[in-house]
Coordinates of C-alpha atoms and ligand atoms in Angstrom, one line a residue:
M10 CA -44.0 -1.8 32.5
V11 CA -41.6 1.1 32.5
L12 CA -39.3 0.7 35.5
C13 CA -36.9 3.5 34.7
P14 CA -38.7 6.8 35.1
V15 CA -36.4 8.6 32.8
I16 CA -37.4 6.2 29.9
G17 CA -40.9 7.3 30.7
K18 CA -39.8 10.8 29.6
L19 CA -39.5 9.4 26.0
L20 CA -42.9 7.6 26.0
H21 CA -44.8 10.4 24.4
K22 CA -42.0 11.3 21.9
R23 CA -41.4 9.8 18.5
V24 CA -38.1 7.9 19.1
V25 CA -36.2 6.3 16.3
L26 CA -33.4 3.8 16.7
A27 CA -31.0 4.2 13.7
S28 CA -29.8 0.6 14.0
A29 CA -31.0 -2.8 12.7
S30 CA -29.3 -4.7 15.6
P31 CA -31.8 -7.1 17.1
R32 CA -29.9 -7.3 20.3
R33 CA -30.0 -3.5 20.7
Q34 CA -33.7 -3.4 20.0
E35 CA -34.3 -6.1 22.5
I36 CA -32.4 -4.3 25.3
L37 CA -34.2 -1.0 24.7
S38 CA -37.6 -2.5 24.3
N39 CA -37.1 -4.6 27.5
A40 CA -36.4 -1.3 29.2
G41 CA -39.8 -0.1 28.2
L42 CA -38.7 2.3 25.4
R43 CA -41.1 2.6 22.5
F44 CA -39.3 3.3 19.2
E45 CA -39.3 2.8 15.5
V46 CA -36.4 1.1 13.8
V47 CA -34.9 2.9 10.8
P48 CA -31.4 1.4 10.1
S49 CA -28.9 4.1 9.1
R50 CA -27.5 4.0 5.6
F51 CA -24.4 6.0 6.6
K52 CA -21.3 4.5 5.0
E53 CA -18.8 3.8 7.7
K54 CA -15.8 5.2 5.7
L55 CA -14.6 7.9 7.9
D56 CA -10.8 8.5 7.9
K57 CA -9.8 6.9 11.1
A58 CA -6.3 8.5 11.0
S59 CA -8.0 11.9 11.4
F60 CA -9.3 11.0 14.9
A61 CA -7.1 11.2 17.9
T62 CA -8.8 8.3 19.6
P63 CA -10.8 5.2 18.7
Y64 CA -13.5 6.8 20.8
G65 CA -13.5 9.9 18.6
Y66 CA -13.9 7.8 15.5
A67 CA -16.8 5.7 17.0
M68 CA -18.5 8.8 18.3
E69 CA -18.5 10.6 15.0
T70 CA -19.8 7.5 13.3
A71 CA -22.6 7.2 15.8
K72 CA -23.5 10.9 15.3
Q73 CA -23.5 10.6 11.5
K74 CA -25.7 7.5 11.6
A75 CA -28.3 9.4 13.7
L76 CA -28.0 12.5 11.4
E77 CA -28.5 10.4 8.3
V78 CA -31.7 8.9 9.6
A79 CA -33.1 12.2 11.0
T80 CA -32.4 13.9 7.6
R81 CA -33.8 11.1 5.5
M82 CA -37.0 10.9 7.6
H83 CA -37.5 14.6 7.4
Q84 CA -37.1 14.5 3.6
K85 CA -39.3 11.5 3.3
D86 CA -42.4 12.4 5.3
L87 CA -41.6 16.0 6.3
R88 CA -41.9 14.9 9.9
T89 CA -38.7 15.0 11.9
P90 CA -38.7 12.5 14.7
D91 CA -38.2 13.9 18.3
V92 CA -35.2 11.7 19.1
V93 CA -32.9 9.6 17.0
I94 CA -30.5 7.2 18.7
G95 CA -27.3 6.2 16.8
A96 CA -24.6 3.9 18.1
D97 CA -21.3 2.5 16.9
T98 CA -19.1 -0.2 18.4
I99 CA -15.4 -0.8 18.2
V100 CA -13.2 -3.3 20.0
T101 CA -9.6 -2.3 20.9
V102 CA -6.5 -3.9 22.2
G103 CA -3.6 -1.7 23.4
G104 CA -5.2 1.3 21.7
L105 CA -5.7 -0.4 18.3
I106 CA -9.1 -1.1 16.8
L107 CA -9.4 -4.8 16.2
E108 CA -10.2 -6.2 12.9
K109 CA -11.2 -9.7 12.0
P110 CA -8.1 -11.9 12.4
V111 CA -6.3 -12.4 9.2
D112 CA -5.1 -15.9 10.1
K113 CA -4.9 -18.3 13.0
Q114 CA -1.8 -16.7 14.5
D115 CA -3.5 -13.4 14.4
A116 CA -6.6 -14.9 16.0
Y117 CA -4.4 -16.3 18.8
R118 CA -2.7 -12.9 19.3
M119 CA -6.1 -11.3 19.7
L120 CA -7.6 -14.0 21.9
S121 CA -4.8 -14.0 24.4
R122 CA -5.1 -10.3 25.3
A123 CA -7.5 -8.2 27.3
Q124 CA -9.9 -6.4 25.0
R125 CA -12.0 -3.3 25.3
C126 CA -15.4 -3.0 23.8
V127 CA -16.3 0.6 23.2
K128 CA -19.8 1.7 22.3
A129 CA -20.4 5.3 21.3
V130 CA -24.0 6.5 21.5
A131 CA -25.4 9.7 20.0
I132 CA -28.9 10.9 21.1
R133 CA -30.1 13.4 18.6
H134 CA -32.9 15.7 19.8
C135 CA -34.4 16.9 16.6
S136 CA -36.1 20.2 15.8
S137 CA -37.6 21.2 12.5
Q138 CA -34.3 22.9 11.7
A139 CA -31.5 20.4 11.3
A140 CA -29.0 23.1 12.4
A141 CA -30.8 23.4 15.6
H142 CA -30.6 19.7 16.6
Q143 CA -29.0 19.1 19.9
V144 CA -26.9 16.0 20.3
S145 CA -26.0 14.4 23.6
E146 CA -23.3 11.8 23.3
F147 CA -21.4 9.4 25.5
Y148 CA -19.5 6.2 25.2
E149 CA -19.2 3.2 27.4
E150 CA -16.2 0.9 27.7
T151 CA -16.2 -2.6 28.9
T152 CA -13.0 -4.7 29.4
L153 CA -13.0 -8.4 28.7
N154 CA -10.3 -10.5 30.3
V155 CA -9.3 -13.8 28.9
S156 CA -8.5 -16.6 31.3
P157 CA -4.8 -16.5 32.1
E158 CA -4.8 -20.3 32.0
L159 CA -5.7 -20.1 28.4
S160 CA -2.9 -22.0 26.7
E161 CA -1.8 -21.5 23.2
E162 CA -3.0 -25.1 22.8
G163 CA -6.5 -24.3 24.1
C164 CA -6.7 -21.3 22.0
L165 CA -5.6 -23.1 18.9
E166 CA -8.3 -25.8 19.7
Y167 CA -10.9 -23.1 19.7
I168 CA -9.7 -21.3 16.5
P169 CA -10.7 -24.2 14.1
S170 CA -14.3 -23.9 15.3
G171 CA -14.3 -21.0 12.9
E172 CA -16.0 -18.6 15.4
P173 CA -13.0 -16.4 16.0
M174 CA -12.3 -15.8 12.3
D175 CA -15.2 -13.6 11.7
K176 CA -15.5 -11.7 14.9
A177 CA -13.9 -8.4 15.8
G178 CA -11.6 -9.2 18.7
G179 CA -11.6 -12.9 17.8
Y180 CA -14.5 -14.4 19.7
G181 CA -18.2 -14.2 20.4
I182 CA -18.9 -13.8 24.1
Q183 CA -22.3 -15.5 24.0
A184 CA -21.1 -18.3 21.8
L185 CA -18.2 -20.7 22.2
G186 CA -15.8 -17.8 22.9
G187 CA -17.6 -17.1 26.2
M188 CA -15.6 -20.0 27.6
L189 CA -12.4 -18.0 27.2
V190 CA -13.7 -15.0 29.1
E191 CA -12.7 -15.1 32.7
S192 CA -14.1 -11.7 33.7
V193 CA -15.9 -8.7 32.4
H194 CA -15.1 -5.3 33.9
G195 CA -17.9 -2.8 33.2
D196 CA -21.4 -3.0 31.7
F197 CA -22.1 -6.4 30.3
L198 CA -25.0 -5.2 28.2
N199 CA -22.5 -2.9 26.5
V200 CA -20.8 -6.0 25.1
V201 CA -24.1 -7.6 24.3
G202 CA -25.6 -4.7 22.4
F203 CA -26.3 -1.4 24.2
P204 CA -25.1 0.4 27.3
L205 CA -28.5 0.8 28.8
N206 CA -27.4 2.0 32.2
H207 CA -25.3 4.8 30.8
F208 CA -28.0 5.7 28.4
C209 CA -30.5 6.1 31.2
K210 CA -28.0 8.2 33.2
Q211 CA -27.5 10.4 30.1
L212 CA -31.3 10.9 29.7
G213 CA -31.5 11.6 33.5
E214 CA -28.9 14.4 33.1
L215 CA -31.1 15.9 30.4
Y216 CA -34.4 15.5 32.1
Y217 CA -33.6 15.6 35.8
P218 CA -30.7 17.3 37.7
P219 CA -28.0 14.7 38.2
R220 CA -28.1 12.7 41.4
P221 CA -24.9 12.1 43.3
E222 CA -25.1 8.3 42.8
D223 CA -25.5 8.9 39.0
L224 CA -22.2 10.7 39.0
R225 CA -20.4 8.0 41.0
Q226 CA -18.9 6.1 38.0
P227 CA -16.4 8.4 36.4
V228 CA -16.3 8.7 32.6
R229 CA -13.2 7.1 31.4
H230 CA -12.2 9.1 28.4
D231 CA -8.5 9.1 29.3
S232 CA -8.5 5.3 29.6
I233 CA -8.6 5.0 25.9
P234 CA -5.1 5.1 24.5
A235 CA -4.3 7.1 21.4
V236 CA -4.3 5.1 18.2
D237 CA -1.4 5.0 15.9
T238 CA -2.8 3.2 12.9
F239 CA -6.1 1.8 11.8
E240 CA -7.1 -0.8 9.4
D241 CA -10.2 -0.6 7.2
L242 CA -13.0 -1.5 9.5
S243 CA -15.5 -2.4 6.9
D244 CA -14.9 -6.1 7.4
V245 CA -14.7 -5.9 11.2
E246 CA -17.2 -6.9 13.8
G247 CA -19.5 -8.3 11.2
G248 CA -20.2 -11.8 12.6
G249 CA -18.9 -11.7 9.0
S250 CA -19.9 -15.1 7.7
E251 CA -22.6 -13.3 5.7
P252 CA -20.9 -10.6 3.8
A253 CA -24.1 -9.9 1.9
Q254 CA -25.5 -8.4 5.1
R255 CA -22.9 -5.7 5.0
E256 CA -25.0 -3.5 2.7
T257 CA -28.0 -3.3 5.0
G258 CA -26.6 -3.7 8.5
S259 CA -23.6 -1.9 9.9
R260 CA -20.5 -3.6 11.1
D261 CA -21.4 -2.5 14.5
E262 CA -24.7 -4.3 14.5
K263 CA -23.1 -7.4 13.2
A264 CA -20.5 -7.2 15.9
E265 CA -23.3 -7.4 18.4
V266 CA -25.0 -10.3 16.6
G267 CA -21.6 -12.1 16.7
A268 CA -20.8 -11.1 20.2
A269 CA -24.2 -11.5 21.7
G270 CA -25.0 -14.8 20.0
Q271 CA -27.6 -16.7 22.1
A272 CA -27.6 -14.0 24.7
T273 CA -29.4 -14.4 27.9
A274 CA -29.2 -18.1 28.9
E275 CA -25.5 -18.4 28.1
A276 CA -24.8 -15.0 29.8
E277 CA -26.2 -16.6 33.0
C278 CA -23.9 -19.6 32.5
H279 CA -20.8 -17.4 32.2
R280 CA -21.7 -14.8 34.8
T281 CA -19.0 -14.2 37.4
G282 CA -18.8 -11.8 40.3
A283 CA -17.5 -9.2 37.9
T284 CA -20.6 -9.4 35.7
L285 CA -23.2 -8.9 38.4
P286 CA -25.8 -6.2 37.6
P287 CA -25.3 -2.8 39.2
F288 CA -26.2 -2.7 42.9
P289 CA -29.8 -1.4 43.1
T290 CA -29.1 1.5 45.5
R291 CA -32.0 3.7 44.4
L292 CA -34.5 0.9 44.6
L293 CA -33.4 0.0 48.1
E294 CA -33.6 3.7 49.1
L295 CA -37.2 3.8 47.8
L296 CA -38.0 0.7 49.7
D297 CA -36.6 2.3 52.9
G298 CA -38.5 5.5 52.2
F299 CA -41.5 4.5 54.4
K300 CA -39.2 3.7 57.4
L301 CA -37.6 7.1 57.1
S302 CA -40.9 8.9 56.9
K303 CA -42.1 7.0 60.0
A304 CA -39.0 7.9 61.9
L305 CA -39.5 11.6 61.0
L306 CA -43.2 11.4 62.0
T307 CA -42.4 9.6 65.3
A308 CA -39.8 12.1 66.2
C309 CA -42.3 14.9 65.6
K310 CA -45.0 13.1 67.5
L311 CA -42.6 12.7 70.5
K312 CA -41.8 16.4 70.1
V313 CA -38.0 15.6 70.0
F314 CA -37.4 18.8 68.0
D315 CA -39.3 20.9 70.6
W316 CA -37.0 19.6 73.3
L317 CA -33.9 20.4 71.3
K318 CA -35.0 23.8 69.9
D319 CA -32.5 26.5 70.8
E320 CA -30.9 24.3 73.4
A321 CA -27.4 23.2 74.1
P322 CA -26.7 19.6 72.7
Q323 CA -28.4 16.9 74.8
R324 CA -27.6 13.2 75.1
A325 CA -29.9 10.4 74.3
P326 CA -30.8 9.5 78.0
D327 CA -31.8 13.1 78.7
I328 CA -34.1 13.3 75.7
A329 CA -35.4 9.8 76.4
S330 CA -36.6 10.9 79.9
K331 CA -38.1 14.1 78.5
V332 CA -40.1 12.3 75.8
D333 CA -40.9 9.4 78.1
A334 CA -39.3 6.7 76.0
S335 CA -36.6 4.0 76.3
V336 CA -33.0 5.1 76.1
C337 CA -32.1 2.4 73.5
G338 CA -35.1 3.3 71.3
T339 CA -34.5 7.0 71.6
E340 CA -30.8 6.7 70.7
K341 CA -31.7 4.8 67.5
L342 CA -34.3 7.3 66.6
L343 CA -32.0 10.2 67.2
D344 CA -29.3 8.6 65.1
V345 CA -31.6 8.1 62.2
C346 CA -32.7 11.7 62.5
A347 CA -29.1 12.8 62.4
A348 CA -28.5 10.6 59.3
M349 CA -31.5 12.3 57.6
G350 CA -29.9 15.7 58.3
L351 CA -32.6 16.8 60.9
L352 CA -30.3 16.6 63.9
E353 CA -26.6 17.2 64.4
K354 CA -24.7 14.7 66.5
T355 CA -21.4 15.7 68.2
E356 CA -19.5 14.5 71.2
Q357 CA -21.7 16.7 73.4
G358 CA -24.9 15.2 72.1
Y359 CA -27.7 15.9 69.7
S360 CA -29.0 19.3 68.6
N361 CA -31.5 20.6 66.0
T362 CA -30.4 21.5 62.6
E363 CA -31.7 24.8 61.0
T364 CA -34.3 22.7 59.2
A365 CA -35.6 21.2 62.4
N366 CA -35.7 24.6 64.2
L367 CA -37.6 26.2 61.3
Y368 CA -40.1 23.5 60.3
L369 CA -40.3 20.7 62.9
A370 CA -40.5 22.5 66.3
S371 CA -44.2 23.0 67.0
D372 CA -43.9 26.6 68.0
S373 CA -41.9 27.9 65.0
E374 CA -43.5 30.5 62.8
Y375 CA -43.3 28.1 59.7
S376 CA -43.9 25.0 61.7
L377 CA -45.0 21.9 59.8
H378 CA -45.5 20.0 63.0
G379 CA -49.3 19.9 62.6
F380 CA -48.9 18.6 59.1
M381 CA -46.5 15.9 60.3
L382 CA -49.1 14.8 63.0
Q383 CA -51.9 14.8 60.4
N384 CA -49.7 12.5 58.3
N385 CA -48.8 10.3 61.2
D386 CA -52.3 10.0 62.7
V387 CA -54.5 9.9 59.6
I388 CA -52.8 9.8 56.2
W389 CA -50.3 7.1 57.2
N390 CA -53.3 4.9 58.3
L391 CA -55.1 5.6 55.0
F392 CA -52.1 4.7 53.0
T393 CA -52.0 1.2 54.6
Y394 CA -55.0 0.6 52.4
L395 CA -53.3 1.8 49.3
E396 CA -53.8 -1.6 47.6
F397 CA -57.6 -1.3 48.2
A398 CA -57.6 2.3 46.9
I399 CA -55.9 1.2 43.7
R400 CA -58.2 -1.8 43.3
E401 CA -61.4 0.1 44.1
G402 CA -60.3 3.5 42.6
R403 CA -61.6 5.4 45.7
N404 CA -60.6 6.8 49.1
Q405 CA -60.3 4.5 52.1
H406 CA -62.0 6.4 54.9
H407 CA -64.8 3.8 55.1
R408 CA -62.2 1.1 55.7
L409 CA -60.3 3.1 58.3
L410 CA -63.3 4.2 60.2
G411 CA -65.5 1.1 59.6
K412 CA -68.4 3.3 58.4
K413 CA -69.9 4.9 55.3
V414 CA -68.5 8.3 54.6
E415 CA -70.7 10.7 52.6
D416 CA -68.8 14.0 53.1
L417 CA -65.1 13.9 53.5
F418 CA -65.0 16.9 55.8
Q419 CA -68.2 16.4 57.8
D420 CA -68.2 12.6 58.2
A421 CA -64.7 11.4 57.8
Y422 CA -63.0 12.8 60.8
D423 CA -64.5 12.8 64.2
R424 CA -65.3 16.4 64.7
S425 CA -63.7 16.7 68.2
P426 CA -61.9 19.9 68.7
D427 CA -58.6 18.1 69.0
T428 CA -58.8 16.3 65.6
Q429 CA -60.2 19.5 64.0
L430 CA -57.4 21.5 65.5
R431 CA -54.8 19.0 64.2
F432 CA -56.3 19.2 60.7
M433 CA -56.3 23.0 60.9
Q434 CA -52.7 23.1 62.1
A435 CA -51.7 20.9 59.1
M436 CA -53.5 23.2 56.7
H437 CA -52.1 26.3 58.4
G438 CA -48.5 25.1 58.1
V439 CA -48.7 24.3 54.4
A440 CA -50.7 27.5 53.7
K441 CA -48.2 29.7 55.4
L442 CA -45.4 28.4 53.2
T443 CA -47.4 29.1 50.0
A444 CA -49.6 32.0 50.9
R445 CA -47.2 34.8 49.9
Q446 CA -46.6 33.2 46.5
V447 CA -50.3 32.8 45.9
A448 CA -51.1 36.4 47.0
T449 CA -48.4 37.8 44.7
A450 CA -48.9 35.5 41.6
F451 CA -51.2 38.1 40.0
D452 CA -51.9 41.8 40.4
L453 CA -55.1 41.7 42.4
S454 CA -55.2 45.4 43.2
R455 CA -58.3 46.1 41.2
F456 CA -60.4 44.1 43.7
S457 CA -61.6 45.7 46.9
S458 CA -63.2 42.6 48.5
A459 CA -62.3 38.9 48.4
C460 CA -63.9 35.7 49.8
D461 CA -61.5 32.8 50.5
V462 CA -63.9 29.9 50.1
G463 CA -62.8 27.1 52.5
G464 CA -60.2 29.5 53.7
C465 CA -59.6 27.5 56.9
T466 CA -57.4 29.4 59.4
G467 CA -57.1 32.6 57.3
A468 CA -53.4 32.1 56.5
L469 CA -53.9 33.1 52.9
A470 CA -56.4 35.9 53.8
R471 CA -53.6 37.4 55.9
E472 CA -51.1 37.5 53.1
L473 CA -53.8 38.9 50.7
A474 CA -54.5 41.7 53.3
R475 CA -50.8 42.4 53.8
E476 CA -50.2 42.6 50.0
Y477 CA -53.4 44.7 49.3
P478 CA -54.0 47.1 52.1
R479 CA -57.4 48.2 50.8
L480 CA -58.7 44.7 50.3
Q481 CA -61.3 43.3 52.7
V482 CA -61.2 39.5 53.0
T483 CA -63.9 37.2 54.2
V484 CA -62.8 33.7 55.2
F485 CA -65.7 31.3 54.6
D486 CA -65.6 27.9 56.2
L487 CA -67.5 25.3 58.2
P488 CA -68.8 26.5 61.6
D489 CA -66.5 24.4 63.7
V490 CA -63.5 25.5 61.7
V491 CA -64.4 29.2 62.0
E492 CA -64.8 28.7 65.8
L493 CA -61.3 27.4 66.1
A494 CA -59.7 29.9 63.7
V495 CA -59.2 32.4 66.4
H496 CA -56.3 30.3 67.6
F497 CA -54.4 31.1 64.4
Q498 CA -55.1 34.8 64.0
P499 CA -52.2 36.9 65.3
A500 CA -52.9 40.5 66.2
G501 CA -51.5 43.0 63.7
P502 CA -52.6 45.7 61.2
Q503 CA -54.2 43.1 58.9
A504 CA -56.6 41.9 61.5
A505 CA -59.1 44.7 60.7
Q506 CA -59.2 43.6 57.0
I507 CA -60.1 40.0 57.8
H508 CA -63.5 38.6 58.7
F509 CA -64.8 35.0 59.2
A510 CA -68.1 33.7 58.0
A511 CA -69.5 30.3 58.9
G512 CA -71.4 28.1 56.5
D513 CA -71.5 25.2 54.1
F514 CA -70.3 26.1 50.6
F515 CA -72.6 23.5 49.0
R516 CA -75.7 24.7 50.8
D517 CA -75.4 28.3 52.1
P518 CA -75.1 31.5 50.1
L519 CA -71.5 32.7 49.7
P520 CA -70.5 36.1 51.1
S521 CA -70.5 38.7 48.3
A522 CA -67.1 39.7 46.9
E523 CA -65.3 41.0 43.8
L524 CA -62.7 38.2 44.0
Y525 CA -63.4 34.6 45.0
V526 CA -60.5 32.3 46.0
L527 CA -60.6 28.5 45.9
C528 CA -57.3 27.3 47.2
R529 CA -56.8 23.5 47.4
I530 CA -60.6 23.1 47.4
L531 CA -61.7 21.6 44.1
H532 CA -59.2 18.7 44.2
D533 CA -61.1 17.3 47.2
W534 CA -64.4 16.8 45.3
S535 CA -66.0 14.7 42.6
D536 CA -66.8 16.4 39.2
D537 CA -70.5 16.7 40.3
K538 CA -69.6 18.6 43.4
V539 CA -67.0 20.7 41.6
H540 CA -69.8 21.8 39.2
K541 CA -72.1 22.5 42.1
L542 CA -69.5 24.7 43.9
L543 CA -68.4 26.5 40.7
S544 CA -72.1 27.3 39.9
K545 CA -72.5 28.8 43.3
V546 CA -69.4 30.9 42.9
A547 CA -70.5 32.0 39.4
E548 CA -74.0 33.0 40.7
S549 CA -72.4 35.1 43.4
C550 CA -70.1 37.0 40.9
K551 CA -70.9 40.1 38.9
P552 CA -69.3 40.5 35.5
G553 CA -65.7 41.5 35.9
A554 CA -65.4 39.6 39.2
G555 CA -62.3 37.4 39.5
L556 CA -61.8 33.7 40.5
L557 CA -58.4 32.7 41.9
L558 CA -57.9 29.0 41.7
V559 CA -55.0 27.3 43.4
E560 CA -54.4 23.6 42.6
T561 CA -51.7 21.2 41.4
L562 CA -52.0 21.1 37.6
L563 CA -51.1 17.6 36.6
D564 CA -49.7 18.1 33.2
E565 CA -47.4 21.1 33.9
K566 CA -43.6 20.7 33.4
R567 CA -42.4 20.3 36.9
E568 CA -40.6 17.9 39.1
V569 CA -42.9 15.0 38.3
Q570 CA -42.8 13.0 41.5
G571 CA -44.5 15.7 43.7
G572 CA -47.5 16.1 41.4
L573 CA -48.0 12.4 41.0
I574 CA -47.7 11.6 44.7
Q575 CA -50.2 14.3 45.3
S576 CA -52.5 12.6 42.8
L577 CA -52.2 9.3 44.6
N578 CA -52.8 11.1 47.9
M579 CA -56.0 12.5 46.5
L580 CA -57.2 9.0 45.5
V581 CA -56.5 7.6 49.0
Q582 CA -57.9 10.5 51.0
T583 CA -60.6 12.4 49.1
E584 CA -63.6 12.2 46.7
G585 CA -61.7 14.2 44.2
R586 CA -58.5 14.2 42.1
E587 CA -55.9 16.4 40.7
R588 CA -56.8 17.8 37.3
S589 CA -54.9 19.1 34.3
R590 CA -54.8 22.7 33.1
G591 CA -57.1 21.8 30.2
E592 CA -59.7 20.3 32.6
Y593 CA -59.7 23.3 34.8
Q594 CA -59.9 25.6 31.9
C595 CA -63.0 23.7 30.6
L596 CA -64.6 23.8 34.0
L597 CA -63.9 27.5 34.4
E598 CA -65.2 28.4 30.9
L599 CA -68.3 26.2 31.4
H600 CA -69.2 28.4 34.4
G601 CA -68.6 31.7 32.7
F602 CA -65.0 32.4 33.7
H603 CA -62.7 33.4 30.9
Q604 CA -59.3 35.1 30.2
V605 CA -57.6 32.3 32.2
Q606 CA -54.0 33.1 33.3
V607 CA -51.7 30.5 34.9
V608 CA -48.6 31.0 37.1
H609 CA -46.5 28.1 38.4
L610 CA -45.6 28.4 42.1
E611 CA -42.7 26.9 43.9
G612 CA -43.5 23.3 45.0
V613 CA -46.4 21.5 43.5
L614 CA -49.0 24.3 43.3
D615 CA -50.2 26.4 40.4
A616 CA -52.4 29.5 40.5
M617 CA -55.0 30.4 37.8
L618 CA -56.9 33.7 37.6
A619 CA -60.0 33.9 35.6
T620 CA -62.6 36.7 35.0
R621 CA -66.4 36.3 35.1
V622 CA -68.0 37.4 31.9
A623 CA -71.7 38.4 31.6
P624 CA -73.9 35.3 31.3
Ligands
SAM726 C1 -57.9 21.2 51.9 S1 -58.5 22.4 53.0 C2 -57.9 23.8 52.2 C3 -57.8 25.0 53.2 C4 -57.2 26.3 52.6 N1 -57.9 26.7 51.5 C5 -55.7 26.1 52.3 O1 -55.4 26.1 51.1 O2 -55.0 25.9 53.2 C6 -60.2 22.5 52.6 C7 -61.0 23.5 53.4 O3 -62.4 23.4 53.0 C8 -63.2 23.5 54.1 N2 -64.5 22.9 53.7 C9 -64.7 21.6 53.4 N3 -66.0 21.4 53.2 C10 -66.6 22.6 53.3 C11 -67.9 23.0 53.2 N4 -68.9 22.2 52.8 N5 -68.2 24.3 53.4 C12 -67.3 25.2 53.7 N6 -66.0 24.8 53.9 C13 -65.7 23.5 53.7 C14 -62.5 22.7 55.1 O4 -62.9 22.9 56.4 C15 -61.0 23.2 54.9 O5 -60.8 24.3 55.6

């Protein structure tokens, strides 16, 4: 299971680890990364004196390792991998790179001082042209403190075990030497084999905008002192009792083998407060997400933001009496709303933020209040059955309502004007936010008539009419929707361009038009019904007619979470699903619509325009 979403970004890429280190491989594959192992043959003979810092030396070595593998693979099978990961490890004391101890005195000198384990990592993003490769690089540094009680005597007792004599830094942390380490400051996995946390953050910076908590731990370049002299490192870090290995595995890898030893179990034994894993802030935020949503929805349901709109700040008891709720409960709710950035809290009391005035008050022009209520009263309840939805692979209306639901729109909701109106308010709020983008995604000026099939309140029709003053738009929807649509139609010059027609798009003829619009319609329905509806639209079209489709395309490059949540939403709520661009393209072509153009809109929607060709 891939827990770290950013690792998932690499799942469909050809990733190569330029290292034979078993510990490094274990850490990366435990994190869910899929990769091939191609150990680098780069000879670690760079002139250390030409680098200002040990970090610089390690970094260049890591980069060269990745480059050597990328080049060799390209030459060998003419297929450059997508990503090559190279790494190099050094251990320093007082700015000097440690070698294997030359004698027991040297071993004692090394053992009795704090050591820094520095791992440099180069992530090479390959293209077919080597010169165009991009390299992201970072290093991670972990300090190992040896127990101050460590006596020369204790140390000298340890040295004859032989362990320190072939390890860079003088001991193996997972072996006997772990007894000497009192604390580890920094990433423990960095010492074991690979700085997984920093690696994920680095990928996150590439694939997602950095989150504030990702930036919390400062990079510590300046904590690495300059180096005066370096010894030849070829014998260092090797776990060096097997010099023959040096040809195939790098000193870096052997350092890990030596350091990591019998990893996990012993790591547990030696774990102290300083070696605890990072606090799972993001995970706990995710866990709390449903409580925050419910607080937002409850504040909307109680119309808190209506009472505070354009008003002077009010105190909790005043609001409590207006919303008919307890003072202690209201105060807690208001405080959470303030923490979420929806209210401002001052000495004078609480007031709406701009966001609340714009979107959460029920009478604002771009109000999402209806959408919030739909989420609170219907979708929330459906999501309590998410586990069943996942197990059964279907929506959960039958469980919520305790009856069989054949047609989502005609059977699922009770068709009382109140619930119908709430649904329409929800659709209206979202449609108003996106209608302008939809209306302007393509040049539609060649059409003189349009039919918005399932056009609900006419929010999109209005924007189409505004954008194209000679366009006549018919909104086609179920009879009870058309009846209530009057509540959403403001007067204005566009009113004369918009007409409503009642009917069932699966059964009744569609109004004739040069352009048909299906906005957020197809994703509600099974493939069978999608074919049925597209056949009806195709039958109603003359050659040259247009079909404007607005949906969330699953495979488009966008902020992933929104599209995927929408997909889950469709599973829980509808008979349908979100589909990929390829799937829609096939559907359109099957029904005689060609020349498909796609425009990505802000948020999760995409618009596709296709032209009906002669059958
Ligand atoms: C998800 S809403 C989308 C509304 C609007 N297109 C938008 O993007 O805001 C689906 C719309 O299809 C309408 N609808 C559902 N089944 C229908 C049917 N059989 N015939 C006509 N309209 C239908 C619903 O009443 C609703 O207005």
